Amino acid sequence: MPTTTPAAGWRDVCRERGAEPPVMVDASERDFIAMRYEPLIHQLFQEHPEVDGVFSSNDIIAAQVLQYCSQQGIDVPGRMKVVGYDDTDLACLTTPPLTTIHQPVEDICRWAVERIVAGENAGAPEARVFPVQLIQRQST
């Protein structure tokens, strides 16, 4: 059965590689809009003190994980590894600088606009996969 969500894909890859099932935490729409994830992060570490790595769905959450770790005296990357997603400017401004996943946003936007202008937006959209790149910094 094909993977239907990024979370399912993450779970599937962990299972395929023999890794323990990941702890998954979903933010509410309110958290997402406010970009305030501290209570969720605190809850994660309280309920799962064994966690030794966080792969977040964006750099903002990852930056707040780094902040939490700093406040709690958790050594990053010694005890905890943190990876974000988006490769925003924020990733270079955290301490330590954040390892993150870079997406070719300009290429994605260019492709989407070209499809719209060409009138190819009628009917089922064409599937397209763009390559991503791991930008390794000091949080891992």
N, CA and C atoms as an extended XYZ file, in Angstrom:
420
Properties=species:S:1:pos:R:3:atomname:S:1:resname:S:1:resid:I:1 pbc="F F F"
N         0.847       -1.187        0.000 N   MET     1
C         0.000        0.000        0.000 CA  MET     1
C         0.887        1.242        0.000 C   MET     1
N         0.643        2.213       -0.870 N   PRO     2
C         1.491        3.403       -0.952 CA  PRO     2
C         1.338        4.294        0.281 C   PRO     2
N         2.416        4.983        0.589 N   THR     3
C         2.411        5.931        1.691 CA  THR     3
C         1.517        7.102        1.326 C   THR     3
N         0.688        7.534        2.278 N   THR     4
C        -0.253        8.601        1.972 CA  THR     4
C         0.083        9.931        2.639 C   THR     4
N         0.917        9.914        3.658 N   THR     5
C         1.281       11.150        4.338 CA  THR     5
C         2.769       11.129        4.676 C   THR     5
N         3.379       12.312        4.908 N   PRO     6
C         4.776       12.320        5.348 CA  PRO     6
C         4.975       11.531        6.646 C   PRO     6
N         4.027       11.637        7.569 N   ALA     7
C         4.147       10.902        8.835 CA  ALA     7
C         4.148        9.399        8.586 C   ALA     7
N         3.282        8.945        7.701 N   ALA     8
C         3.235        7.516        7.382 CA  ALA     8
C         4.537        7.094        6.708 C   ALA     8
N         5.069        7.928        5.850 N   GLY     9
C         6.347        7.636        5.201 CA  GLY     9
C         7.477        7.519        6.206 C   GLY     9
N         7.506        8.419        7.162 N   TRP    10
C         8.523        8.398        8.216 CA  TRP    10
C         8.414        7.097        9.014 C   TRP    10
N         7.207        6.740        9.383 N   ARG    11
C         6.966        5.496       10.126 CA  ARG    11
C         7.402        4.279        9.318 C   ARG    11
N         7.045        4.271        8.025 N   ASP    12
C         7.388        3.147        7.156 CA  ASP    12
C         8.900        2.963        7.035 C   ASP    12
N         9.620        4.050        6.839 N   VAL    13
C        11.074        3.967        6.698 CA  VAL    13
C        11.709        3.488        7.999 C   VAL    13
N        11.232        3.976        9.131 N   CYS    14
C        11.757        3.495       10.419 CA  CYS    14
C        11.535        1.993       10.549 C   CYS    14
N        10.363        1.535       10.192 N   ARG    15
C        10.041        0.104       10.273 CA  ARG    15
C        10.941       -0.692        9.327 C   ARG    15
N        11.106       -0.223        8.094 N   GLU    16
C        11.941       -0.917        7.105 CA  GLU    16
C        13.389       -1.025        7.559 C   GLU    16
N        13.867       -0.007        8.267 N   ARG    17
C        15.270        0.018        8.704 CA  ARG    17
C        15.488       -0.622       10.075 C   ARG    17
N        14.409       -1.143       10.671 N   GLY    18
C        14.529       -1.808       11.962 CA  GLY    18
C        14.650       -0.855       13.139 C   GLY    18
N        14.315        0.413       12.930 N   ALA    19
C        14.377        1.398       14.017 CA  ALA    19
C        13.101        1.310       14.852 C   ALA    19
N        13.210        1.744       16.088 N   GLU    20
C        12.028        1.795       16.951 CA  GLU    20
C        10.985        2.706       16.313 C   GLU    20
N         9.708        2.408       16.531 N   PRO    21
C         8.677        3.295       15.978 CA  PRO    21
C         8.849        4.712       16.531 C   PRO    21
N         8.771        5.717       15.669 N   PRO    22
C         8.957        7.084       16.142 CA  PRO    22
C         7.769        7.560       16.973 C   PRO    22
N         8.054        8.463       17.888 N   VAL    23
C         6.992        9.150       18.621 CA  VAL    23
C         6.525       10.274       17.715 C   VAL    23
N         5.249       10.304       17.407 N   MET    24
C         4.702       11.325       16.514 CA  MET    24
C         3.809       12.262       17.310 C   MET    24
N         4.007       13.557       17.127 N   VAL    25
C         3.199       14.562       17.807 CA  VAL    25
C         2.630       15.494       16.746 C   VAL    25
N         1.334       15.683       16.775 N   ASP    26
C         0.688       16.581       15.821 CA  ASP    26
C         0.331       17.894       16.498 C   ASP    26
N         0.686       18.992       15.840 N   ALA    27
C         0.322       20.310       16.340 CA  ALA    27
C        -1.111       20.625       15.913 C   ALA    27
N        -1.782       21.388       16.735 N   SER    28
C        -3.130       21.818       16.380 CA  SER    28
C        -3.052       22.979       15.385 C   SER    28
N        -4.169       23.285       14.782 N   GLU    29
C        -4.220       24.429       13.875 CA  GLU    29
C        -3.880       25.715       14.631 C   GLU    29
N        -4.315       25.798       15.881 N   ARG    30
C        -4.015       26.979       16.711 CA  ARG    30
C        -2.507       27.114       16.914 C   ARG    30
N        -1.827       25.988       17.222 N   ASP    31
C        -0.366       26.006       17.377 CA  ASP    31
C         0.295       26.480       16.087 C   ASP    31
N        -0.179       25.927       14.970 N   PHE    32
C         0.395       26.261       13.670 CA  PHE    32
C         0.238       27.739       13.358 C   PHE    32
N        -0.936       28.287       13.582 N   ILE    33
C        -1.186       29.696       13.281 CA  ILE    33
C        -0.348       30.602       14.187 C   ILE    33
N        -0.286       30.270       15.470 N   ALA    34
C         0.456       31.091       16.422 CA  ALA    34
C         1.960       30.859       16.342 C   ALA    34
N         2.373       29.737       15.738 N   MET    35
C         3.779       29.332       15.669 CA  MET    35
C         4.402       29.232       17.062 C   MET    35
N         3.595       28.802       18.024 N   ARG    36
C         4.046       28.627       19.406 CA  ARG    36
C         3.895       27.156       19.761 C   ARG    36
N         5.007       26.464       19.810 N   TYR    37
C         4.983       25.023       20.019 CA  TYR    37
C         5.546       24.607       21.381 C   TYR    37
N         5.885       25.569       22.228 N   GLU    38
C         6.524       25.254       23.501 CA  GLU    38
C         5.735       24.257       24.352 C   GLU    38
N         4.422       24.427       24.542 N   PRO    39
C         3.694       23.446       25.358 CA  PRO    39
C         3.743       22.038       24.768 C   PRO    39
N         3.659       21.935       23.470 N   LEU    40
C         3.721       20.645       22.803 CA  LEU    40
C         5.103       20.003       22.982 C   LEU    40
N         6.144       20.811       22.861 N   ILE    41
C         7.523       20.323       23.026 CA  ILE    41
C         7.737       19.878       24.466 C   ILE    41
N         7.293       20.683       25.406 N   HIS    42
C         7.415       20.328       26.821 CA  HIS    42
C         6.707       19.000       27.091 C   HIS    42
N         5.506       18.853       26.578 N   GLN    43
C         4.740       17.618       26.768 CA  GLN    43
C         5.476       16.420       26.156 C   GLN    43
N         6.035       16.601       24.973 N   LEU    44
C         6.784       15.526       24.322 CA  LEU    44
C         7.899       15.018       25.223 C   LEU    44
N         8.710       15.938       25.757 N   PHE    45
C         9.848       15.519       26.566 CA  PHE    45
C         9.432       15.001       27.937 C   PHE    45
N         8.315       15.488       28.457 N   GLN    46
C         7.827       14.962       29.739 CA  GLN    46
C         7.314       13.534       29.582 C   GLN    46
N         6.600       13.278       28.498 N   GLU    47
C         6.017       11.951       28.276 CA  GLU    47
C         7.013       10.955       27.685 C   GLU    47
N         8.072       11.458       27.052 N   HIS    48
C         9.043       10.586       26.387 CA  HIS    48
C        10.469       11.057       26.677 C   HIS    48
N        10.922       10.935       27.929 N   PRO    49
C        12.258       11.430       28.270 CA  PRO    49
C        13.388       10.677       27.566 C   PRO    49
N        13.073        9.525       26.979 N   GLU    50
C        14.087        8.735       26.274 CA  GLU    50
C        14.404        9.263       24.877 C   GLU    50
N        13.626       10.207       24.389 N   VAL    51
C        13.826       10.739       23.044 CA  VAL    51
C        15.243       11.298       22.924 C   VAL    51
N        15.921       10.903       21.833 N   ASP    52
C        17.281       11.399       21.620 CA  ASP    52
C        17.433       12.121       20.280 C   ASP    52
N        16.314       12.316       19.602 N   GLY    53
C        16.353       13.045       18.348 CA  GLY    53
C        14.971       13.534       17.965 C   GLY    53
N        14.930       14.687       17.316 N   VAL    54
C        13.667       15.267       16.857 CA  VAL    54
C        13.825       15.651       15.395 C   VAL    54
N        12.896       15.153       14.581 N   PHE    55
C        12.803       15.564       13.182 CA  PHE    55
C        11.482       16.289       13.067 C   PHE    55
N        11.543       17.596       12.882 N   SER    56
C        10.311       18.387       12.889 CA  SER    56
C         9.873       18.714       11.465 C   SER    56
N         8.629       19.102       11.351 N   SER    57
C         8.062       19.386       10.036 CA  SER    57
C         8.389       20.781        9.522 C   SER    57
N         9.057       21.588       10.343 N   ASN    58
C         9.520       22.893        9.870 CA  ASN    58
C        10.631       23.411       10.782 C   ASN    58
N        11.333       24.435       10.315 N   ASP    59
C        12.456       24.982       11.061 CA  ASP    59
C        12.018       25.731       12.320 C   ASP    59
N        10.825       26.270       12.329 N   ILE    60
C        10.348       27.002       13.507 CA  ILE    60
C        10.198       26.051       14.695 C   ILE    60
N         9.581       24.909       14.459 N   ILE    61
C         9.452       23.926       15.540 CA  ILE    61
C        10.834       23.473       15.985 C   ILE    61
N        11.705       23.181       15.035 N   ALA    62
C        13.052       22.720       15.382 CA  ALA    62
C        13.802       23.772       16.203 C   ALA    62
N        13.656       25.041       15.845 N   ALA    63
C        14.308       26.115       16.600 CA  ALA    63
C        13.773       26.167       18.029 C   ALA    63
N        12.469       25.948       18.196 N   GLN    64
C        11.895       25.942       19.537 CA  GLN    64
C        12.337       24.711       20.324 C   GLN    64
N        12.580       23.588       19.639 N   VAL    65
C        13.151       22.415       20.310 CA  VAL    65
C        14.559       22.744       20.796 C   VAL    65
N        15.353       23.403       19.965 N   LEU    66
C        16.700       23.806       20.379 CA  LEU    66
C        16.645       24.725       21.594 C   LEU    66
N        15.693       25.644       21.587 N   GLN    67
C        15.531       26.567       22.719 CA  GLN    67
C        15.167       25.793       23.984 C   GLN    67
N        14.240       24.855       23.876 N   TYR    68
C        13.853       24.028       25.020 CA  TYR    68
C        15.065       23.258       25.544 C   TYR    68
N        15.815       22.653       24.641 N   CYS    69
C        16.990       21.882       25.056 CA  CYS    69
C        17.992       22.775       25.790 C   CYS    69
N        18.211       23.957       25.295 N   SER    70
C        19.120       24.893       25.963 CA  SER    70
C        18.630       25.221       27.369 C   SER    70
N        17.349       25.506       27.504 N   GLN    71
C        16.769       25.834       28.814 CA  GLN    71
C        16.845       24.670       29.792 C   GLN    71
N        16.772       23.432       29.273 N   GLN    72
C        16.765       22.246       30.133 CA  GLN    72
C        18.158       21.638       30.304 C   GLN    72
N        19.172       22.253       29.719 N   GLY    73
C        20.526       21.728       29.832 CA  GLY    73
C        20.750       20.448       29.030 C   GLY    73
N        19.989       20.253       27.979 N   ILE    74
C        20.140       19.075       27.117 CA  ILE    74
C        21.128       19.423       26.010 C   ILE    74
N        22.229       18.695       25.967 N   ASP    75
C        23.292       18.965       25.000 CA  ASP    75
C        22.874       18.580       23.583 C   ASP    75
N        22.919       19.562       22.694 N   VAL    76
C        22.683       19.336       21.267 CA  VAL    76
C        23.997       19.663       20.567 C   VAL    76
N        24.591       18.738       19.870 N   PRO    77
C        24.083       17.456       19.408 CA  PRO    77
C        24.521       16.250       20.246 C   PRO    77
N        25.158       16.468       21.380 N   GLY    78
C        25.664       15.344       22.170 CA  GLY    78
C        24.596       14.365       22.621 C   GLY    78
N        23.577       14.854       23.286 N   ARG    79
C        22.499       13.997       23.801 CA  ARG    79
C        21.271       13.984       22.889 C   ARG    79
N        21.064       15.083       22.181 N   MET    80
C        19.867       15.242       21.352 CA  MET    80
C        20.278       15.728       19.961 C   MET    80
N        19.735       15.093       18.937 N   LYS    81
C        19.922       15.534       17.553 CA  LYS    81
C        18.618       16.204       17.117 C   LYS    81
N        18.740       17.310       16.388 N   VAL    82
C        17.548       18.049       15.943 CA  VAL    82
C        17.692       18.373       14.456 C   VAL    82
N        16.625       18.047       13.703 N   VAL    83
C        16.588       18.331       12.266 CA  VAL    83
C        15.288       19.066       11.960 C   VAL    83
N        15.407       20.142       11.215 N   GLY    84
C        14.236       20.896       10.787 CA  GLY    84
C        13.878       20.570        9.352 C   GLY    84
N        12.973       21.351        8.797 N   TYR    85
C        12.547       21.153        7.422 CA  TYR    85
C        12.182       22.511        6.849 C   TYR    85
N        12.772       22.882        5.777 N   ASP    86
C        12.493       24.093        4.995 CA  ASP    86
C        13.763       24.833        4.629 C   ASP    86
N        14.805       24.749        5.457 N   ASP    87
C        16.045       25.499        5.249 CA  ASP    87
C        15.776       26.992        5.132 C   ASP    87
N        14.996       27.516        6.080 N   THR    88
C        14.750       28.956        6.139 CA  THR    88
C        15.976       29.661        6.703 C   THR    88
N        16.005       30.980        6.605 N   ASP    89
C        17.116       31.758        7.155 CA  ASP    89
C        17.297       31.489        8.646 C   ASP    89
N        16.215       31.186        9.329 N   LEU    90
C        16.253       30.894       10.761 CA  LEU    90
C        17.241       29.777       11.082 C   LEU    90
N        17.393       28.815       10.186 N   ALA    91
C        18.242       27.650       10.444 CA  ALA    91
C        19.701       28.023       10.706 C   ALA    91
N        20.149       29.118       10.143 N   CYS    92
C        21.535       29.569       10.361 CA  CYS    92
C        21.661       30.455       11.594 C   CYS    92
N        20.544       30.888       12.164 N   LEU    93
C        20.571       31.828       13.278 CA  LEU    93
C        20.420       31.162       14.635 C   LEU    93
N        20.142       29.857       14.665 N   THR    94
C        19.968       29.153       15.932 CA  THR    94
C        21.330       28.759       16.498 C   THR    94
N        21.322       28.410       17.783 N   THR    95
C        22.524       27.903       18.424 CA  THR    95
C        22.210       26.543       19.002 C   THR    95
N        22.837       25.505       18.484 N   PRO    96
C        23.730       25.476       17.328 CA  PRO    96
C        22.943       25.658       16.025 C   PRO    96
N        23.652       25.995       14.942 N   PRO    97
C        22.963       26.097       13.658 CA  PRO    97
C        22.248       24.782       13.330 C   PRO    97
N        21.079       24.901       12.735 N   LEU    98
C        20.155       23.787       12.558 CA  LEU    98
C        20.403       22.984       11.284 C   LEU    98
N        20.536       21.678       11.448 N   THR    99
C        20.510       20.771       10.303 CA  THR    99
C        19.073       20.763        9.802 C   THR    99
N        18.900       20.823        8.491 N   THR   100
C        17.555       20.946        7.942 CA  THR   100
C        17.480       20.353        6.540 C   THR   100
N        16.281       20.225        6.056 N   ILE   101
C        16.039       19.719        4.704 CA  ILE   101
C        15.717       20.909        3.800 C   ILE   101
N        16.469       21.034        2.730 N   HIS   102
C        16.261       22.116        1.771 CA  HIS   102
C        15.381       21.621        0.626 C   HIS   102
N        14.360       22.397        0.321 N   GLN   103
C        13.492       22.121       -0.822 CA  GLN   103
C        13.781       23.158       -1.905 C   GLN   103
N        13.735       22.773       -3.166 N   PRO   104
C        13.970       23.749       -4.239 CA  PRO   104
C        12.705       24.587       -4.489 C   PRO   104
N        12.421       25.489       -3.573 N   VAL   105
C        11.168       26.252       -3.611 CA  VAL   105
C        11.024       27.040       -4.902 C   VAL   105
N        12.097       27.676       -5.369 N   GLU   106
C        11.994       28.449       -6.616 CA  GLU   106
C        11.626       27.550       -7.788 C   GLU   106
N        12.223       26.369       -7.859 N   ASP   107
C        11.903       25.429       -8.941 CA  ASP   107
C        10.452       24.963       -8.854 C   ASP   107
N         9.993       24.689       -7.644 N   ILE   108
C         8.608       24.255       -7.437 CA  ILE   108
C         7.641       25.348       -7.894 C   ILE   108
N         7.924       26.582       -7.488 N   CYS   109
C         7.052       27.707       -7.870 CA  CYS   109
C         7.072       27.936       -9.376 C   CYS   109
N         8.254       27.886       -9.965 N   ARG   110
C         8.374       28.086      -11.415 CA  ARG   110
C         7.565       27.026      -12.162 C   ARG   110
N         7.695       25.770      -11.744 N   TRP   111
C         6.978       24.668      -12.380 CA  TRP   111
C         5.464       24.871      -12.257 C   TRP   111
N         5.009       25.261      -11.067 N   ALA   112
C         3.575       25.458      -10.840 CA  ALA   112
C         3.033       26.591      -11.716 C   ALA   112
N         3.751       27.696      -11.779 N   VAL   113
C         3.302       28.831      -12.597 CA  VAL   113
C         3.292       28.439      -14.074 C   VAL   113
N         4.319       27.724      -14.514 N   GLU   114
C         4.347       27.275      -15.912 CA  GLU   114
C         3.140       26.397      -16.237 C   GLU   114
N         2.749       25.519      -15.333 N   ARG   115
C         1.578       24.655      -15.561 CA  ARG   115
C         0.301       25.485      -15.656 C   ARG   115
N         0.181       26.470      -14.788 N   ILE   116
C        -1.013       27.329      -14.798 CA  ILE   116
C        -1.079       28.131      -16.088 C   ILE   116
N         0.038       28.759      -16.452 N   VAL   117
C         0.072       29.575      -17.665 CA  VAL   117
C        -0.190       28.725      -18.899 C   VAL   117
N         0.307       27.507      -18.909 N   ALA   118
C         0.118       26.621      -20.059 CA  ALA   118
C        -1.285       26.030      -20.106 C   ALA   118
N        -2.085       26.296      -19.086 N   GLY   119
C        -3.443       25.786      -19.057 CA  GLY   119
C        -3.537       24.320      -18.687 C   GLY   119
N        -2.497       23.798      -18.077 N   GLU   120
C        -2.482       22.380      -17.716 CA  GLU   120
C        -3.084       22.117      -16.339 C   GLU   120
N        -3.781       23.099      -15.816 N   ASN   121
C        -4.366       22.918      -14.491 CA  ASN   121
C        -5.763       22.310      -14.556 C   ASN   121
N        -6.257       22.040      -15.765 N   ALA   122
C        -7.569       21.405      -15.899 CA  ALA   122
C        -7.405       19.901      -15.731 C   ALA   122
N        -8.326       19.299      -15.070 N   GLY   123
C        -8.258       17.849      -14.873 CA  GLY   123
C        -7.281       17.477      -13.776 C   GLY   123
N        -6.836       16.238      -13.807 N   ALA   124
C        -5.928       15.738      -12.773 CA  ALA   124
C        -4.557       16.382      -12.930 C   ALA   124
N        -3.989       16.865      -11.837 N   PRO   125
C        -2.665       17.491      -11.917 CA  PRO   125
C        -1.586       16.434      -12.186 C   PRO   125
N        -0.564       16.856      -12.888 N   GLU   126
C         0.586       16.003      -13.169 CA  GLU   126
C         1.406       15.841      -11.891 C   GLU   126
N         1.786       14.632      -11.569 N   ALA   127
C         2.620       14.404      -10.386 CA  ALA   127
C         4.067       14.751      -10.730 C   ALA   127
N         4.730       15.391       -9.806 N   ARG   128
C         6.125       15.767      -10.006 CA  ARG   128
C         6.829       15.706       -8.670 C   ARG   128
N         7.969       15.076       -8.641 N   VAL   129
C         8.768       14.980       -7.420 CA  VAL   129
C        10.014       15.825       -7.621 C   VAL   129
N        10.250       16.709       -6.679 N   PHE   130
C        11.438       17.553       -6.719 CA  PHE   130
C        12.442       17.033       -5.694 C   PHE   130
N        13.716       17.032       -6.026 N   PRO   131
C        14.706       16.522       -5.079 CA  PRO   131
C        14.881       17.470       -3.895 C   PRO   131
N        15.111       16.884       -2.738 N   VAL   132
C        15.426       17.666       -1.547 CA  VAL   132
C        16.868       17.380       -1.165 C   VAL   132
N        17.424       18.212       -0.301 N   GLN   133
C        18.824       18.062        0.073 CA  GLN   133
C        18.976       18.266        1.572 C   GLN   133
N        19.709       17.384        2.222 N   LEU   134
C        20.020       17.542        3.634 CA  LEU   134
C        21.116       18.580        3.767 C   LEU   134
N        20.844       19.633        4.543 N   ILE   135
C        21.838       20.652        4.830 CA  ILE   135
C        22.319       20.383        6.256 C   ILE   135
N        23.489       19.767        6.371 N   GLN   136
C        23.968       19.363        7.681 CA  GLN   136
C        24.731       20.491        8.350 C   GLN   136
N        24.219       20.846        9.535 N   ARG   137
C        24.861       21.858       10.366 CA  ARG   137
C        25.156       21.239       11.725 C   ARG   137
N        25.308       22.024       12.752 N   GLN   138
C        25.805       21.517       14.034 CA  GLN   138
C        24.763       20.925       14.971 C   GLN   138
N        23.495       20.824       14.585 N   SER   139
C        22.487       20.268       15.494 CA  SER   139
C        22.387       18.742       15.382 C   SER   139
N        23.228       18.145       14.537 N   THR   140
C        23.253       16.682       14.410 CA  THR   140
C        24.679       16.180       14.455 C   THR   140
